[in-house]
């Protein structure tokens, strides 16, 4: 019998109250206002926490969360439009996945948050509305630390992929802590699914929905089972129902997009991503995906708008890559060829080309691709002399080994386009 399995009996004997030593846990405070940062640090220090980091913007916070595993994250919801706490929460849940039980406390000045938080796919473990007293802060944090301790054996089993034990622990928690029943039923469904028992998982979700048909997570779990059982029509209907119940359930949008693409229905996939971005406009990943699907559809205007948004976000989240600029510059050239807002687009092209060359200045492949895109753009604008001039500059960079050489076929093709002899 495994250590985890034998340990499940503890839940039937006693309430687990001992938490990890606070001094050893890492804390991240995300807050743009200095006075509030100082207050939150003081409150955490008073509880024995010592390893405390700070961030003042959402994008820099996401970078730090991706680099370091934190035990507790305290995040402002939205301070002067500088922080998007919900985006940070989504990134945290996705990056840490299920193997790291981070505590996420949202701090907000918006009293309407209470009416929204209950339907969010990625919910904070707790939240506080400003202003709050130190006593209220301590009470909330201690309560959620206790909850994490109750679920400690479940987290261990999940991390070890010991799903049978995970389900036993979840059922024991329901028995002794009925207030956590919904979380445990969700854990059980996900565990059965991970074991590959898709019919059993589907039956589990169906039973949950009989009791409460409004649980979006149960509809989502059912949709996942439909896909594994090759019931694709039912999966689409169930995912659409999930989104109807909860417009913030972004995993449902993402899975629905995957499904439409698998069915070779890119237009429907594009429409779903657009809906998701209306709810959460600042998602880098979805903006990028919308741009690339739109390129495949030759919907150049939508592609340009989506990739432009992705570029704005990419500079803050370590995603500022040459491939993103290749797609964007190609999209602008296609728009210019169709005479769509050419002056504005030419300016955008030059800015993006400058940025591409900066981030790829020491990469000969990127340098060559930048000149290829520049030549194509100049030709699309009817500026053949300028295109030839760029070609000669490109050739000099190749001779200096600063740009990657062309294949004979590529060189012949480009010279034909430029009207040069070969």
Coordinates of C-alpha atoms in Angstrom, one line a residue:
X1 CA 0.0 0.0 0.0
X2 CA 1.4 3.4 -0.9
X3 CA 2.1 6.0 1.6
X4 CA -0.5 8.3 0.1
X5 CA -3.2 5.5 0.2
X6 CA -2.5 4.8 3.8
X7 CA -2.6 8.4 4.6
X8 CA -6.2 8.9 3.5
X9 CA -7.4 7.4 6.7
X10 CA -6.2 10.5 8.5
X11 CA -9.0 12.4 7.0
X12 CA -11.5 10.2 8.8
X13 CA -9.7 10.6 12.2
X14 CA -8.8 14.3 12.5
X15 CA -8.9 17.8 11.1
X16 CA -5.6 18.7 9.5
X17 CA -4.6 22.1 10.7
X18 CA -0.9 22.3 10.4
X19 CA 0.4 24.3 7.4
X20 CA 3.8 24.6 5.9
X21 CA 6.2 26.9 7.8
X22 CA 5.3 30.4 6.6
X23 CA 8.9 31.5 6.6
X24 CA 9.7 29.0 3.9
X25 CA 6.9 29.9 1.6
X26 CA 7.3 32.3 -1.3
X27 CA 4.9 35.2 -1.7
X28 CA 4.3 37.5 -4.6
X29 CA 2.5 40.8 -4.2
X30 CA 1.1 42.4 -7.4
X31 CA 0.1 46.0 -6.7
X32 CA 0.8 49.3 -8.4
X33 CA 0.2 51.6 -5.4
X34 CA 3.3 51.8 -3.1
X35 CA 1.2 52.3 0.1
X36 CA -0.8 49.2 -0.5
X37 CA 2.3 47.2 -1.3
X38 CA 3.8 48.2 2.1
X39 CA 0.5 47.4 3.9
X40 CA 0.3 43.9 2.3
X41 CA 3.9 43.2 3.1
X42 CA 3.4 44.2 6.7
X43 CA 0.4 42.0 7.0
X44 CA 2.3 39.0 5.6
X45 CA 5.3 39.6 7.8
X46 CA 3.0 39.7 10.8
X47 CA 1.9 36.2 9.9
X48 CA 5.5 35.0 9.7
X49 CA 6.1 35.2 5.9
X50 CA 9.6 36.4 4.9
X51 CA 10.2 35.5 1.2
X52 CA 8.2 38.3 -0.4
X53 CA 8.5 39.7 -3.9
X54 CA 6.7 42.6 -5.6
X55 CA 5.5 43.5 -9.1
X56 CA 3.6 46.6 -10.2
X57 CA 2.3 45.5 -13.6
X58 CA 0.4 42.4 -14.9
X59 CA 2.8 41.5 -17.7
X60 CA 5.9 41.6 -15.5
X61 CA 4.0 39.7 -12.9
X62 CA 3.2 36.9 -15.4
X63 CA 6.9 36.7 -16.4
X64 CA 7.8 36.3 -12.7
X65 CA 5.1 33.6 -12.1
X66 CA 6.4 31.7 -15.1
X67 CA 10.0 31.8 -13.7
X68 CA 9.3 31.1 -10.0
X69 CA 6.9 28.8 -8.2
X70 CA 5.1 30.9 -5.6
X71 CA 3.0 29.5 -2.7
X72 CA 0.8 32.6 -2.2
X73 CA 0.0 35.4 -4.7
X74 CA -1.8 38.6 -3.7
X75 CA -3.0 40.5 -6.7
X76 CA -4.9 43.7 -7.2
X77 CA -7.8 43.2 -9.6
X78 CA -7.4 46.4 -11.6
X79 CA -5.5 49.5 -10.4
X80 CA -5.8 52.4 -12.7
X81 CA -5.9 50.0 -15.7
X82 CA -2.4 49.0 -15.0
X83 CA -3.2 45.5 -13.6
X84 CA -5.5 42.9 -15.0
X85 CA -5.8 40.5 -12.0
X86 CA -8.0 38.1 -13.8
X87 CA -5.5 37.7 -16.6
X88 CA -2.8 37.0 -14.0
X89 CA -5.0 34.4 -12.3
X90 CA -5.7 32.7 -15.6
X91 CA -2.0 32.6 -16.4
X92 CA -1.2 31.3 -12.9
X93 CA -3.7 28.5 -13.1
X94 CA -2.5 27.4 -16.6
X95 CA 1.2 27.7 -15.8
X96 CA 1.1 25.9 -12.4
X97 CA -1.5 23.5 -13.8
X98 CA -2.6 21.0 -11.1
X99 CA 0.7 20.0 -9.5
X100 CA 1.4 23.2 -7.5
X101 CA -1.4 24.3 -5.1
X102 CA -0.7 28.0 -5.1
X103 CA -3.0 30.3 -3.1
X104 CA -4.3 33.2 -5.1
X105 CA -6.0 36.1 -3.2
X106 CA -7.6 38.8 -5.3
X107 CA -7.8 42.3 -3.8
X108 CA -10.2 44.7 -5.5
X109 CA -11.9 48.1 -5.0
X110 CA -14.8 46.9 -7.1
X111 CA -17.7 45.9 -4.9
X112 CA -19.4 44.4 -8.0
X113 CA -16.7 41.8 -8.1
X114 CA -18.7 39.5 -5.8
X115 CA -21.4 39.2 -8.4
X116 CA -18.9 38.1 -11.1
X117 CA -16.4 35.9 -9.2
X118 CA -18.7 32.9 -8.7
X119 CA -19.0 32.2 -12.4
X120 CA -15.3 32.7 -13.4
X121 CA -13.6 29.6 -14.8
X122 CA -10.4 30.5 -12.9
X123 CA -11.6 31.6 -9.5
X124 CA -9.3 33.1 -6.8
X125 CA -9.1 31.1 -3.6
X126 CA -10.4 34.2 -1.9
X127 CA -10.8 37.9 -2.4
X128 CA -11.0 41.1 -0.4
X129 CA -12.7 44.3 -1.2
X130 CA -10.8 47.5 -0.3
X131 CA -10.8 49.0 2.3
X132 CA -10.3 46.1 4.6
X133 CA -9.0 45.7 8.2
X134 CA -6.0 43.6 9.2
X135 CA -8.3 41.3 11.0
X136 CA -10.3 40.6 7.9
X137 CA -7.2 40.0 5.9
X138 CA -5.8 37.5 8.5
X139 CA -9.1 35.7 8.7
X140 CA -9.5 35.2 5.0
X141 CA -5.9 34.1 4.5
X142 CA -5.9 31.7 7.4
X143 CA -9.2 30.2 6.1
X144 CA -7.8 29.5 2.6
X145 CA -4.5 28.2 4.1
X146 CA -6.5 25.7 6.1
X147 CA -8.4 24.7 2.9
X148 CA -5.1 24.1 1.1
X149 CA -4.0 21.9 4.1
X150 CA -7.2 19.9 3.8
X151 CA -6.5 19.2 0.1
X152 CA -2.8 18.5 0.7
X153 CA -3.1 14.8 0.2
X154 CA -5.2 15.3 -2.9
X155 CA -2.5 17.6 -4.4
X156 CA 0.2 15.0 -3.6
X157 CA -1.8 12.2 -5.3
X158 CA -2.5 14.3 -8.3
X159 CA 1.2 15.3 -8.6
X160 CA 2.1 11.6 -8.5
X161 CA -0.7 10.7 -11.0
X162 CA -2.1 8.3 -8.4
X163 CA -5.7 8.9 -9.5
X164 CA -7.2 6.1 -7.5
X165 CA -5.9 7.6 -4.3
X166 CA -6.9 11.0 -5.5
X167 CA -10.5 9.9 -5.8
X168 CA -10.5 8.3 -2.4
X169 CA -9.1 11.4 -0.8
X170 CA -11.7 13.6 -2.5
X171 CA -14.5 11.4 -1.3
X172 CA -13.1 11.5 2.3
X173 CA -12.9 15.3 2.1
X174 CA -16.6 15.4 1.0
X175 CA -17.5 13.3 4.0
X176 CA -15.7 15.4 6.6
X177 CA -15.8 18.8 4.9
X178 CA -19.1 19.0 2.9
X179 CA -18.5 22.7 2.1
X180 CA -15.8 21.5 -0.3
X181 CA -18.1 19.1 -2.1
X182 CA -18.2 21.0 -5.4
X183 CA -14.4 21.2 -5.6
X184 CA -14.1 17.5 -4.8
X185 CA -16.6 16.4 -7.4
X186 CA -14.7 18.4 -10.0
X187 CA -11.5 16.7 -8.9
X188 CA -13.1 13.3 -9.1
X189 CA -14.4 13.9 -12.6
X190 CA -11.0 15.1 -13.8
X191 CA -9.3 12.1 -12.2
X192 CA -11.6 9.6 -13.8
X193 CA -11.0 11.3 -17.2
X194 CA -7.2 11.2 -16.6
X195 CA -7.5 7.4 -16.0
X196 CA -8.9 7.1 -19.5
X197 CA -12.3 5.9 -18.2
X198 CA -14.3 8.3 -20.5
X199 CA -17.7 6.5 -20.2
X200 CA -17.4 6.5 -16.4
X201 CA -16.3 10.2 -16.4
X202 CA -19.2 11.1 -18.6
X203 CA -21.6 9.2 -16.2
X204 CA -20.0 11.1 -13.2
X205 CA -20.6 14.5 -14.9
X206 CA -24.1 13.5 -15.8
X207 CA -24.9 12.7 -12.2
X208 CA -23.4 16.1 -11.1
X209 CA -25.5 17.9 -13.7
X210 CA -28.7 16.2 -12.5
X211 CA -28.2 17.9 -9.2
X212 CA -27.1 21.3 -10.6
X213 CA -27.4 21.9 -14.3
X214 CA -25.8 25.3 -14.0
X215 CA -22.2 24.0 -13.3
X216 CA -20.2 25.1 -16.3
X217 CA -17.2 23.0 -15.3
X218 CA -19.3 19.8 -15.4
X219 CA -20.6 20.6 -18.9
X220 CA -17.0 21.2 -20.0
X221 CA -15.9 17.9 -18.5
X222 CA -18.8 16.2 -20.3
X223 CA -17.6 17.8 -23.6
X224 CA -14.1 16.5 -23.1
X225 CA -15.6 13.0 -22.7
X226 CA -17.7 13.4 -25.9
X227 CA -14.5 14.2 -27.8
X228 CA -12.7 11.1 -26.5
X229 CA -15.8 9.0 -27.4
X230 CA -15.9 10.6 -30.9
X231 CA -19.2 12.2 -30.2
X232 CA -18.1 15.4 -31.9
X233 CA -21.6 16.9 -32.6
X234 CA -22.5 16.5 -28.9
X235 CA -19.1 18.0 -27.9
X236 CA -19.8 21.1 -29.9
X237 CA -23.3 21.5 -28.4
X238 CA -22.0 21.0 -24.9
X239 CA -19.1 23.4 -25.3
X240 CA -21.5 26.1 -26.6
X241 CA -23.8 25.4 -23.6
X242 CA -20.7 25.8 -21.3
X243 CA -20.0 29.2 -22.8
X244 CA -23.7 30.2 -22.6
X245 CA -23.7 29.4 -18.9
X246 CA -20.3 31.1 -18.3
X247 CA -18.9 33.6 -20.7
X248 CA -15.6 33.6 -18.7
X249 CA -15.0 29.8 -19.2
X250 CA -12.1 30.4 -21.6
X251 CA -11.0 26.7 -21.8
X252 CA -14.3 26.0 -23.4
X253 CA -13.6 28.6 -26.2
X254 CA -10.1 27.2 -26.7
X255 CA -11.3 23.6 -26.9
X256 CA -14.2 24.5 -29.3
X257 CA -11.6 26.2 -31.6
X258 CA -9.5 23.1 -31.5
X259 CA -12.5 21.0 -32.4
X260 CA -13.6 23.2 -35.3
X261 CA -10.0 23.2 -36.7
X262 CA -9.9 19.4 -36.4
X263 CA -13.2 19.3 -38.4
X264 CA -11.6 21.7 -41.0
X265 CA -14.0 24.5 -40.2
X266 CA -11.6 27.5 -39.7
X267 CA -14.3 30.1 -40.2
X268 CA -16.3 28.8 -37.2
X269 CA -13.0 28.6 -35.2
X270 CA -12.3 32.2 -36.1
X271 CA -15.8 33.3 -34.9
X272 CA -15.3 31.5 -31.5
X273 CA -11.9 33.2 -30.9
X274 CA -13.4 36.6 -31.7
X275 CA -16.1 36.0 -29.1
X276 CA -13.5 35.0 -26.5
X277 CA -11.5 38.2 -27.2
X278 CA -14.6 40.3 -26.8
X279 CA -14.7 39.0 -23.2
X280 CA -11.0 39.1 -22.6
X281 CA -9.3 41.4 -25.1
X282 CA -5.8 41.3 -23.7
X283 CA -5.1 37.6 -24.3
X284 CA -1.8 37.3 -26.2
X285 CA -2.3 33.6 -27.1
X286 CA -5.8 34.1 -28.5
X287 CA -4.9 37.2 -30.4
X288 CA -2.0 35.3 -32.0
X289 CA -4.1 32.3 -32.8
X290 CA -6.8 34.5 -34.3
X291 CA -4.2 36.2 -36.5
X292 CA -2.9 32.9 -37.9
X293 CA -6.3 31.4 -38.5
X294 CA -7.2 34.6 -40.3
X295 CA -4.1 34.3 -42.5
X296 CA -5.2 30.8 -43.5
X297 CA -8.6 32.3 -44.4
X298 CA -6.9 35.1 -46.2
X299 CA -8.9 37.5 -44.0
X300 CA -6.0 40.0 -44.0
X301 CA -7.8 42.8 -42.2
X302 CA -8.8 40.6 -39.2
X303 CA -5.3 39.1 -39.2
X304 CA -3.6 42.5 -39.1
X305 CA -5.8 43.7 -36.2
X306 CA -5.2 40.5 -34.2
X307 CA -1.4 40.3 -34.8
X308 CA -1.1 44.0 -34.0
X309 CA -2.7 43.3 -30.7
X310 CA -0.5 40.3 -30.1
X311 CA 2.7 42.3 -30.9
X312 CA 1.6 45.0 -28.3
X313 CA 1.3 42.2 -25.7
X314 CA 4.3 40.2 -26.8
X315 CA 6.8 43.0 -25.8
X316 CA 5.8 42.5 -22.1
X317 CA 5.6 38.7 -21.9
X318 CA 8.8 37.3 -23.5
X319 CA 6.9 36.4 -26.7
X320 CA 8.4 39.0 -29.0
X321 CA 9.7 36.5 -31.6
X322 CA 10.7 36.8 -35.3
X323 CA 7.9 34.3 -36.3
X324 CA 5.3 36.8 -35.0
X325 CA 6.7 39.6 -37.1
X326 CA 7.0 37.4 -40.2
X327 CA 3.3 36.8 -40.1
X328 CA 2.5 40.4 -39.3
X329 CA 4.7 41.9 -42.1
X330 CA 3.3 39.4 -44.6
X331 CA -0.3 40.4 -43.6
X332 CA 0.5 44.1 -44.1
X333 CA 1.9 43.4 -47.6
X334 CA -1.2 41.5 -48.5
X335 CA -3.4 44.4 -47.4
X336 CA -1.3 46.9 -49.3
X337 CA -1.7 44.9 -52.4
X338 CA -5.4 45.2 -52.0
X339 CA -5.1 49.0 -51.4
X340 CA -6.5 48.9 -47.9
X341 CA -5.4 52.0 -45.9
X342 CA -2.0 52.0 -47.5
X343 CA -0.4 55.1 -45.8
X344 CA -1.2 53.9 -42.3
X345 CA -0.1 50.4 -43.1
X346 CA 3.2 51.5 -44.6
X347 CA 4.1 53.2 -41.3
X348 CA 3.2 50.1 -39.4
X349 CA 5.3 48.0 -41.8
X350 CA 8.4 50.1 -41.2
X351 CA 8.0 50.0 -37.4
X352 CA 7.5 46.2 -37.4
X353 CA 10.5 45.7 -39.8
X354 CA 12.7 47.9 -37.6
X355 CA 11.7 45.8 -34.5
X356 CA 12.2 42.5 -36.3
X357 CA 15.8 43.6 -37.3
X358 CA 16.5 44.7 -33.8
X359 CA 15.5 41.4 -32.1
X360 CA 17.2 39.3 -34.9
X361 CA 20.2 41.5 -35.5
X362 CA 22.7 38.7 -34.7
X363 CA 20.7 36.0 -36.5
X364 CA 21.6 35.7 -40.2
X365 CA 18.4 33.8 -41.0
X366 CA 16.2 36.6 -39.5
X367 CA 18.2 39.2 -41.3
X368 CA 17.7 37.5 -44.7
X369 CA 13.9 37.0 -43.9
X370 CA 13.6 40.7 -43.1
X371 CA 15.1 41.7 -46.4
X372 CA 12.9 39.2 -48.2
X373 CA 9.8 40.7 -46.6
X374 CA 11.0 44.2 -47.4
X375 CA 11.6 43.5 -51.0
X376 CA 8.1 41.9 -51.3
X377 CA 6.5 44.9 -49.7
X378 CA 8.3 47.4 -51.9
X379 CA 7.3 45.5 -55.0
X380 CA 3.7 45.3 -53.8
X381 CA 3.8 49.1 -53.6
X382 CA 5.2 49.4 -57.1
X383 CA 8.5 50.7 -55.9
X384 CA 10.8 48.6 -58.0
X385 CA 13.9 50.8 -57.8
X386 CA 13.7 50.8 -54.0
X387 CA 13.2 47.1 -54.1
X388 CA 16.4 46.7 -56.2
X389 CA 18.3 48.9 -53.8
X390 CA 17.1 46.8 -50.9
X391 CA 18.2 43.7 -52.8
X392 CA 21.8 45.1 -53.2
X393 CA 22.0 46.0 -49.5
X394 CA 20.8 42.4 -48.8
X395 CA 23.6 41.1 -51.0
X396 CA 26.2 43.0 -49.2
X397 CA 25.0 41.7 -45.9
X398 CA 25.2 38.2 -47.3
X399 CA 28.8 38.7 -48.4
X400 CA 29.7 39.9 -44.9
X401 CA 28.1 36.8 -43.5
X402 CA 25.5 38.9 -41.6
X403 CA 22.6 37.4 -43.6
X404 CA 21.9 33.8 -44.7
X405 CA 22.7 33.0 -48.3
X406 CA 19.9 32.2 -50.7
X407 CA 19.5 29.0 -52.6
X408 CA 20.0 29.2 -56.4
X409 CA 16.3 28.7 -56.9
X410 CA 15.4 31.5 -54.4
X411 CA 17.9 33.9 -56.1
X412 CA 16.5 33.2 -59.6
X413 CA 12.9 33.8 -58.4
X414 CA 13.7 37.1 -56.7
X415 CA 15.7 38.4 -59.6
X416 CA 12.8 37.6 -61.9
X417 CA 10.5 39.6 -59.6
X418 CA 12.9 42.5 -59.6
X419 CA 13.5 42.4 -63.4
X420 CA 17.2 41.7 -63.0
X421 CA 19.4 39.5 -65.1
X422 CA 20.5 36.1 -63.8

